Short mmCIF file of C-alpha atoms in Angstrom, two decimals:
data_model
loop_
_atom_site.label_atom_id
_atom_site.label_comp_id
_atom_site.label_asym_id
_atom_site.label_seq_id
_atom_site.Cartn_x
_atom_site.Cartn_y
_atom_site.Cartn_z
CA UNK A 1 49.74 -60.11 78.81
CA UNK A 2 47.09 -59.25 81.34
CA UNK A 3 44.92 -55.37 81.71
CA UNK A 4 44.07 -53.28 77.76
CA UNK A 5 47.22 -54.09 76.24
CA UNK A 6 47.95 -51.41 73.29
CA UNK A 7 48.78 -53.29 70.34
CA UNK A 8 50.91 -50.42 67.57
CA UNK A 9 51.42 -53.76 64.51
CA UNK A 10 52.53 -50.83 61.63
CA UNK A 11 55.85 -50.58 63.05
CA UNK A 12 59.48 -51.62 61.67
CA UNK A 13 62.87 -52.34 63.24
CA UNK A 14 66.11 -50.99 61.59
CA UNK A 15 69.22 -52.38 63.39
CA UNK A 16 72.97 -52.11 62.09
CA UNK A 17 73.06 -55.78 61.26
CA UNK A 18 69.47 -55.14 58.56
CA UNK A 19 70.52 -52.25 57.00
CA UNK A 20 73.88 -54.20 56.53
CA UNK A 21 72.20 -57.61 55.54
CA UNK A 22 69.88 -55.47 52.69
CA UNK A 23 72.68 -53.41 50.84
CA UNK A 24 74.33 -56.89 50.66
CA UNK A 25 71.38 -58.52 49.44
CA UNK A 26 67.86 -55.76 49.30
CA UNK A 27 69.05 -53.17 47.31
CA UNK A 28 72.02 -51.07 48.53
CA UNK A 29 70.49 -47.81 46.67
CA UNK A 30 67.67 -47.88 50.03
CA UNK A 31 69.62 -49.82 52.77
CA UNK A 32 71.30 -46.12 52.67
CA UNK A 33 68.40 -44.62 52.76
CA UNK A 34 67.39 -45.46 55.19
CA UNK A 35 69.44 -44.69 58.27
CA UNK A 36 69.85 -41.40 56.63
CA UNK A 37 66.10 -41.01 56.46
CA UNK A 38 64.45 -43.23 59.62
CA UNK A 39 64.85 -41.48 63.14
CA UNK A 40 65.83 -44.39 65.58
CA UNK A 41 67.30 -46.27 62.73
CA UNK A 42 70.32 -47.52 65.00
CA UNK A 43 69.07 -47.66 68.67
CA UNK A 44 69.28 -49.91 70.53
CA UNK A 45 66.55 -52.15 71.80
CA UNK A 46 66.76 -50.89 75.52
CA UNK A 47 65.96 -47.18 72.93
CA UNK A 48 62.65 -48.79 71.17
CA UNK A 49 61.78 -50.33 74.75
CA UNK A 50 61.62 -46.35 76.20
CA UNK A 51 60.35 -44.80 73.24
CA UNK A 52 56.98 -47.89 74.36
CA UNK A 53 57.48 -46.35 77.48
CA UNK A 54 56.89 -42.82 76.81
CA UNK A 55 54.52 -43.90 74.09
CA UNK A 56 52.38 -46.26 76.21
CA UNK A 57 52.99 -48.94 73.46
CA UNK A 58 52.93 -52.49 75.45
CA UNK A 59 53.58 -54.21 72.31
CA UNK A 60 55.15 -53.79 68.32
CA UNK A 61 54.41 -55.41 66.56
CA UNK A 62 56.81 -55.30 63.74
CA UNK A 63 58.07 -55.56 59.97
CA UNK A 64 60.77 -54.22 57.60
CA UNK A 65 58.93 -50.88 56.27
CA UNK A 66 60.16 -51.08 52.63
CA UNK A 67 63.39 -53.39 52.18
CA UNK A 68 61.08 -56.22 51.49
CA UNK A 69 63.87 -59.57 49.61
CA UNK A 70 61.84 -59.19 46.27
CA UNK A 71 64.95 -60.16 44.03
CA UNK A 72 65.64 -61.70 41.54
CA UNK A 73 68.24 -63.80 42.27
CA UNK A 74 66.50 -66.88 44.04
CA UNK A 75 69.19 -67.49 46.18
CA UNK A 76 69.87 -64.16 48.06
CA UNK A 77 66.10 -64.49 47.96
CA UNK A 78 65.99 -66.97 50.20
CA UNK A 79 68.76 -65.29 52.37
CA UNK A 80 67.61 -62.61 53.24
CA UNK A 81 64.64 -63.63 54.42
CA UNK A 82 66.02 -65.83 56.03
CA UNK A 83 68.87 -62.69 57.84
CA UNK A 84 65.80 -60.66 58.37
CA UNK A 85 63.41 -63.30 60.39
CA UNK A 86 65.75 -64.11 62.40
CA UNK A 87 66.69 -61.14 63.01
CA UNK A 88 63.58 -59.89 63.82
CA UNK A 89 62.89 -62.23 65.80
CA UNK A 90 65.52 -62.12 68.51
CA UNK A 91 64.41 -58.52 69.65
CA UNK A 92 61.27 -61.02 70.13
CA UNK A 93 63.00 -63.71 71.91
CA UNK A 94 65.18 -60.86 73.71
CA UNK A 95 61.59 -59.26 74.87
CA UNK A 96 58.52 -60.59 74.06
CA UNK A 97 56.56 -59.12 76.21
CA UNK A 98 56.61 -56.07 74.45
CA UNK A 99 57.49 -57.06 70.30
CA UNK A 100 56.32 -58.95 67.85
CA UNK A 101 57.86 -59.78 63.92
CA UNK A 102 55.89 -60.05 60.58
CA UNK A 103 57.45 -62.16 59.10
CA UNK A 104 59.08 -61.35 55.50
CA UNK A 105 59.79 -63.85 52.56
CA UNK A 106 60.82 -64.33 48.99
CA UNK A 107 58.56 -63.19 46.58
CA UNK A 108 58.71 -63.70 43.49
CA UNK A 109 59.16 -67.11 44.22
CA UNK A 110 56.94 -68.92 44.78
CA UNK A 111 57.27 -72.01 46.80
CA UNK A 112 61.12 -70.31 48.49
CA UNK A 113 58.92 -67.92 50.13
CA UNK A 114 55.39 -71.26 51.32
CA UNK A 115 58.83 -73.23 52.20
CA UNK A 116 59.90 -69.25 54.28
CA UNK A 117 56.34 -69.10 55.75
CA UNK A 118 56.02 -72.71 56.80
CA UNK A 119 60.07 -71.99 58.91
CA UNK A 120 58.43 -68.21 59.71
CA UNK A 121 55.40 -68.86 61.77
CA UNK A 122 56.81 -71.27 63.81
CA UNK A 123 59.05 -68.95 64.89
CA UNK A 124 58.12 -67.40 69.03
CA UNK A 125 56.70 -64.08 68.82
CA UNK A 126 55.44 -64.26 64.53
CA UNK A 127 52.54 -63.51 64.10
CA UNK A 128 51.58 -63.08 60.68
CA UNK A 129 53.14 -62.62 57.15
CA UNK A 130 54.53 -58.71 55.97
CA UNK A 131 53.40 -58.35 52.35
CA UNK A 132 54.21 -54.89 49.58
CA UNK A 133 51.51 -53.64 47.81
CA UNK A 134 53.79 -55.15 45.24
CA UNK A 135 56.07 -57.28 44.85
CA UNK A 136 59.71 -56.47 42.05
CA UNK A 137 56.89 -54.79 40.15
CA UNK A 138 54.17 -57.45 39.92
CA UNK A 139 50.75 -57.29 41.52
CA UNK A 140 50.13 -59.27 43.54
CA UNK A 141 47.08 -60.21 42.21
CA UNK A 142 49.87 -61.42 40.00
CA UNK A 143 48.20 -65.56 38.47
CA UNK A 144 51.91 -67.13 39.58
CA UNK A 145 51.75 -65.84 43.16
CA UNK A 146 48.27 -67.81 44.00
CA UNK A 147 49.80 -71.58 44.97
CA UNK A 148 50.99 -68.77 48.48
CA UNK A 149 47.66 -67.10 48.76
CA UNK A 150 45.90 -71.19 49.47
CA UNK A 151 49.26 -71.46 51.64
CA UNK A 152 48.37 -68.53 53.56
CA UNK A 153 44.33 -68.60 53.27
CA UNK A 154 45.38 -72.96 54.51
CA UNK A 155 47.30 -71.15 57.33
CA UNK A 156 43.98 -68.68 58.30
CA UNK A 157 46.79 -66.11 58.29
CA UNK A 158 47.77 -62.40 58.84
CA UNK A 159 48.88 -60.39 56.67
CA UNK A 160 49.49 -57.02 56.74
CA UNK A 161 50.52 -54.91 53.43
CA UNK A 162 53.26 -52.38 53.22
CA UNK A 163 53.71 -49.87 49.60
CA UNK A 164 56.99 -50.78 48.33
CA UNK A 165 57.88 -46.83 46.97
CA UNK A 166 56.42 -47.90 43.31
CA UNK A 167 53.84 -45.43 41.68
CA UNK A 168 55.16 -44.72 38.96
CA UNK A 169 57.27 -41.99 37.43
CA UNK A 170 55.47 -39.04 38.43
CA UNK A 171 55.35 -40.06 41.64
CA UNK A 172 59.00 -39.77 42.62
CA UNK A 173 59.30 -36.07 41.55
CA UNK A 174 59.65 -34.03 45.02
CA UNK A 175 59.13 -37.16 47.35
CA UNK A 176 55.58 -37.61 46.44
CA UNK A 177 56.30 -41.52 45.94
CA UNK A 178 56.69 -41.45 49.99
CA UNK A 179 54.24 -38.75 51.19
CA UNK A 180 50.86 -39.35 49.22
CA UNK A 181 52.31 -42.18 46.90
CA UNK A 182 52.30 -44.11 49.57
CA UNK A 183 48.31 -44.33 50.75
CA UNK A 184 47.55 -44.77 47.46
CA UNK A 185 49.67 -48.30 46.91
CA UNK A 186 47.59 -49.56 49.82
CA UNK A 187 44.67 -48.53 48.16
CA UNK A 188 45.13 -50.38 44.26
CA UNK A 189 46.24 -53.52 46.80
CA UNK A 190 43.75 -53.86 48.99
CA UNK A 191 41.34 -53.27 45.26
CA UNK A 192 42.68 -55.83 43.32
CA UNK A 193 43.15 -58.56 46.03
CA UNK A 194 39.32 -57.99 46.00
CA UNK A 195 38.34 -57.42 42.33
CA UNK A 196 41.00 -60.43 41.08
CA UNK A 197 38.86 -62.18 43.51
CA UNK A 198 42.28 -63.27 45.79
CA UNK A 199 39.85 -62.40 48.64
CA UNK A 200 37.03 -65.29 47.51
CA UNK A 201 39.49 -67.40 46.75
CA UNK A 202 41.03 -67.49 50.20
CA UNK A 203 38.48 -66.08 52.55
CA UNK A 204 41.12 -67.28 55.48
CA UNK A 205 43.56 -64.92 55.10
CA UNK A 206 43.06 -62.05 57.30
CA UNK A 207 44.15 -58.35 55.98
CA UNK A 208 45.75 -55.21 57.51
CA UNK A 209 45.73 -52.94 55.44
CA UNK A 210 47.87 -49.95 56.69
CA UNK A 211 47.90 -45.71 56.70
CA UNK A 212 43.57 -46.75 57.17
CA UNK A 213 43.86 -47.20 53.73
CA UNK A 214 45.14 -44.67 52.02
CA UNK A 215 42.09 -43.09 50.54
CA UNK A 216 39.88 -45.71 50.64
CA UNK A 217 37.52 -43.61 53.99
CA UNK A 218 37.10 -40.86 51.81
CA UNK A 219 36.69 -43.25 48.66
CA UNK A 220 34.30 -45.19 49.54
CA UNK A 221 30.91 -43.83 48.69
CA UNK A 222 32.07 -43.75 44.60
CA UNK A 223 33.87 -46.88 44.76
CA UNK A 224 30.68 -48.31 46.05
CA UNK A 225 28.59 -46.11 42.98
CA UNK A 226 31.47 -48.07 40.36
CA UNK A 227 30.95 -51.82 41.68
CA UNK A 228 28.91 -52.38 37.99
CA UNK A 229 31.57 -50.22 36.17
CA UNK A 230 34.02 -52.56 37.04
CA UNK A 231 31.68 -55.05 37.72
CA UNK A 232 32.39 -54.84 33.84
CA UNK A 233 35.59 -55.88 32.96
CA UNK A 234 35.68 -59.30 32.77
CA UNK A 235 38.91 -59.87 35.07
CA UNK A 236 36.83 -58.93 37.60
CA UNK A 237 35.15 -61.42 40.32
CA UNK A 238 32.77 -59.97 42.15
CA UNK A 239 30.34 -61.13 44.47
CA UNK A 240 28.42 -57.81 45.85
CA UNK A 241 29.05 -54.22 46.22
CA UNK A 242 32.92 -53.92 46.51
CA UNK A 243 32.88 -51.97 50.25
CA UNK A 244 31.44 -55.11 51.31
CA UNK A 245 34.36 -56.47 50.18
CA UNK A 246 37.02 -53.70 52.22
CA UNK A 247 35.04 -54.54 55.53
CA UNK A 248 36.33 -57.60 56.11
CA UNK A 249 39.92 -56.03 55.90
CA UNK A 250 41.34 -54.10 59.00
CA UNK A 251 43.47 -50.94 58.96
CA UNK A 252 45.64 -48.91 60.80
CA UNK A 253 45.08 -46.05 62.08
CA UNK A 254 48.92 -44.47 61.62
CA UNK A 255 46.90 -40.78 59.71
CA UNK A 256 47.34 -39.13 63.05
CA UNK A 257 43.81 -36.82 61.59
CA UNK A 258 41.33 -36.98 64.16
CA UNK A 259 38.88 -36.07 61.24
CA UNK A 260 40.24 -39.17 58.73
CA UNK A 261 40.35 -41.53 61.59
CA UNK A 262 35.94 -40.24 62.52
CA UNK A 263 36.15 -40.71 58.75
CA UNK A 264 36.86 -44.60 58.81
CA UNK A 265 34.75 -45.52 61.76
CA UNK A 266 32.08 -43.71 59.91
CA UNK A 267 32.46 -45.21 56.29
CA UNK A 268 34.12 -48.33 57.59
CA UNK A 269 33.37 -48.85 60.21
CA UNK A 270 34.94 -49.36 64.40
CA UNK A 271 35.61 -52.81 64.62
CA UNK A 272 37.84 -52.70 62.08
CA UNK A 273 40.64 -50.76 63.48
CA UNK A 274 43.48 -51.57 65.54
CA UNK A 275 45.98 -48.94 66.55
CA UNK A 276 49.77 -48.01 64.30
CA UNK A 277 51.95 -45.56 63.91
CA UNK A 278 54.38 -46.58 61.13
CA UNK A 279 57.66 -45.99 64.57
CA UNK A 280 60.92 -45.19 64.17
CA UNK A 281 58.73 -42.47 60.83
CA UNK A 282 57.60 -41.06 64.64
CA UNK A 283 59.79 -41.15 68.02
CA UNK A 284 59.22 -39.38 70.75
CA UNK A 285 55.55 -37.05 71.06
CA UNK A 286 55.25 -38.08 68.05
CA UNK A 287 54.62 -41.16 69.09
CA UNK A 288 52.30 -40.98 71.85
CA UNK A 289 50.31 -38.28 69.45
CA UNK A 290 49.78 -41.66 67.97
CA UNK A 291 48.08 -42.83 70.86
CA UNK A 292 46.01 -40.26 72.02
CA UNK A 293 44.70 -39.07 69.47
CA UNK A 294 42.95 -42.12 68.56
CA UNK A 295 40.96 -41.91 72.26
CA UNK A 296 40.60 -37.46 71.83
CA UNK A 297 38.70 -38.47 68.05
CA UNK A 298 36.48 -41.90 69.70
CA UNK A 299 35.60 -40.09 73.04
CA UNK A 300 34.08 -43.67 73.81
CA UNK A 301 35.99 -45.66 75.51
CA UNK A 302 34.77 -48.67 74.30
CA UNK A 303 35.53 -47.65 71.37
CA UNK A 304 39.24 -47.05 72.31
CA UNK A 305 40.05 -49.74 73.83
CA UNK A 306 39.28 -51.99 70.99
CA UNK A 307 41.10 -49.51 68.28
CA UNK A 308 44.09 -49.52 71.45
CA UNK A 309 44.60 -52.62 71.48
CA UNK A 310 41.09 -55.19 72.29
CA UNK A 311 40.83 -56.30 68.04
CA UNK A 312 44.39 -56.47 67.60
CA UNK A 313 44.67 -59.10 70.01
CA UNK A 314 41.83 -61.50 68.24
CA UNK A 315 43.47 -60.72 64.99
CA UNK A 316 46.39 -62.05 65.35
CA UNK A 317 45.49 -64.56 67.90
CA UNK A 318 46.70 -62.56 72.01
CA UNK A 319 46.10 -63.24 75.51
CA UNK A 320 43.18 -60.62 76.42
#
């Protein structure tokens, strides 16, 4: 990789082999919905590369969105995680300059998740771990996951969060669980990781929160003013203002709203932002707009270069 690379950290891949496996082992309804609703589902590798060229993206880091291997049967969960990682890594092997991977793990089965973490992070092109904002109805700060967090901390792993559609009955009507529920999941997952002390106990883990952190940029001042209120809870393990902890995360720019981007730059800091497209839910002109709106909004060449790829290259350990 040479020059100013544009690295998209928030993108998904739904080949037929993956959808068929997910229907068999993870969730048939969600797999079928993904096949029917995801633009570009079933695209060939050549089609995907052509989309990147059209959008001006050099490298996409792929993850499986909400089709994560979080199933009750441990054997099925392990098989689903391994097949997911192998399918994704095969594309990265074929096109190492264009695709990389965030690996999947078979939570809530902690020992198996630790084992698969070691296996998949040893595969060329796998740059970190993709985690849902919750796991089979359990929050990421569930005490049962402590050994898993300890292993990720030992490896100084990058963790890419993603909503799973678990937002409760109030947001299931009108498909609001994805329209607005997904960024709410982002917000809650990030805050729970901070307030539970996960990020304090395991500071070497580097988190990427999607969709510009959901509501975090808009609500950050309110969150900071409430630090004293949340600290009264006996479950809170907090050192300093919540906002200081949130600014240690990275946030992808999958939003395409220049007003939101300016808000994120001013509240979280431009140095926390990395390019995200949510491809293939954005393709063609929309995919390219995920790139172009950044320069049009920040109007600073150095900041634009950092957001589009420089920051992600350092975070992911890629040559600049």
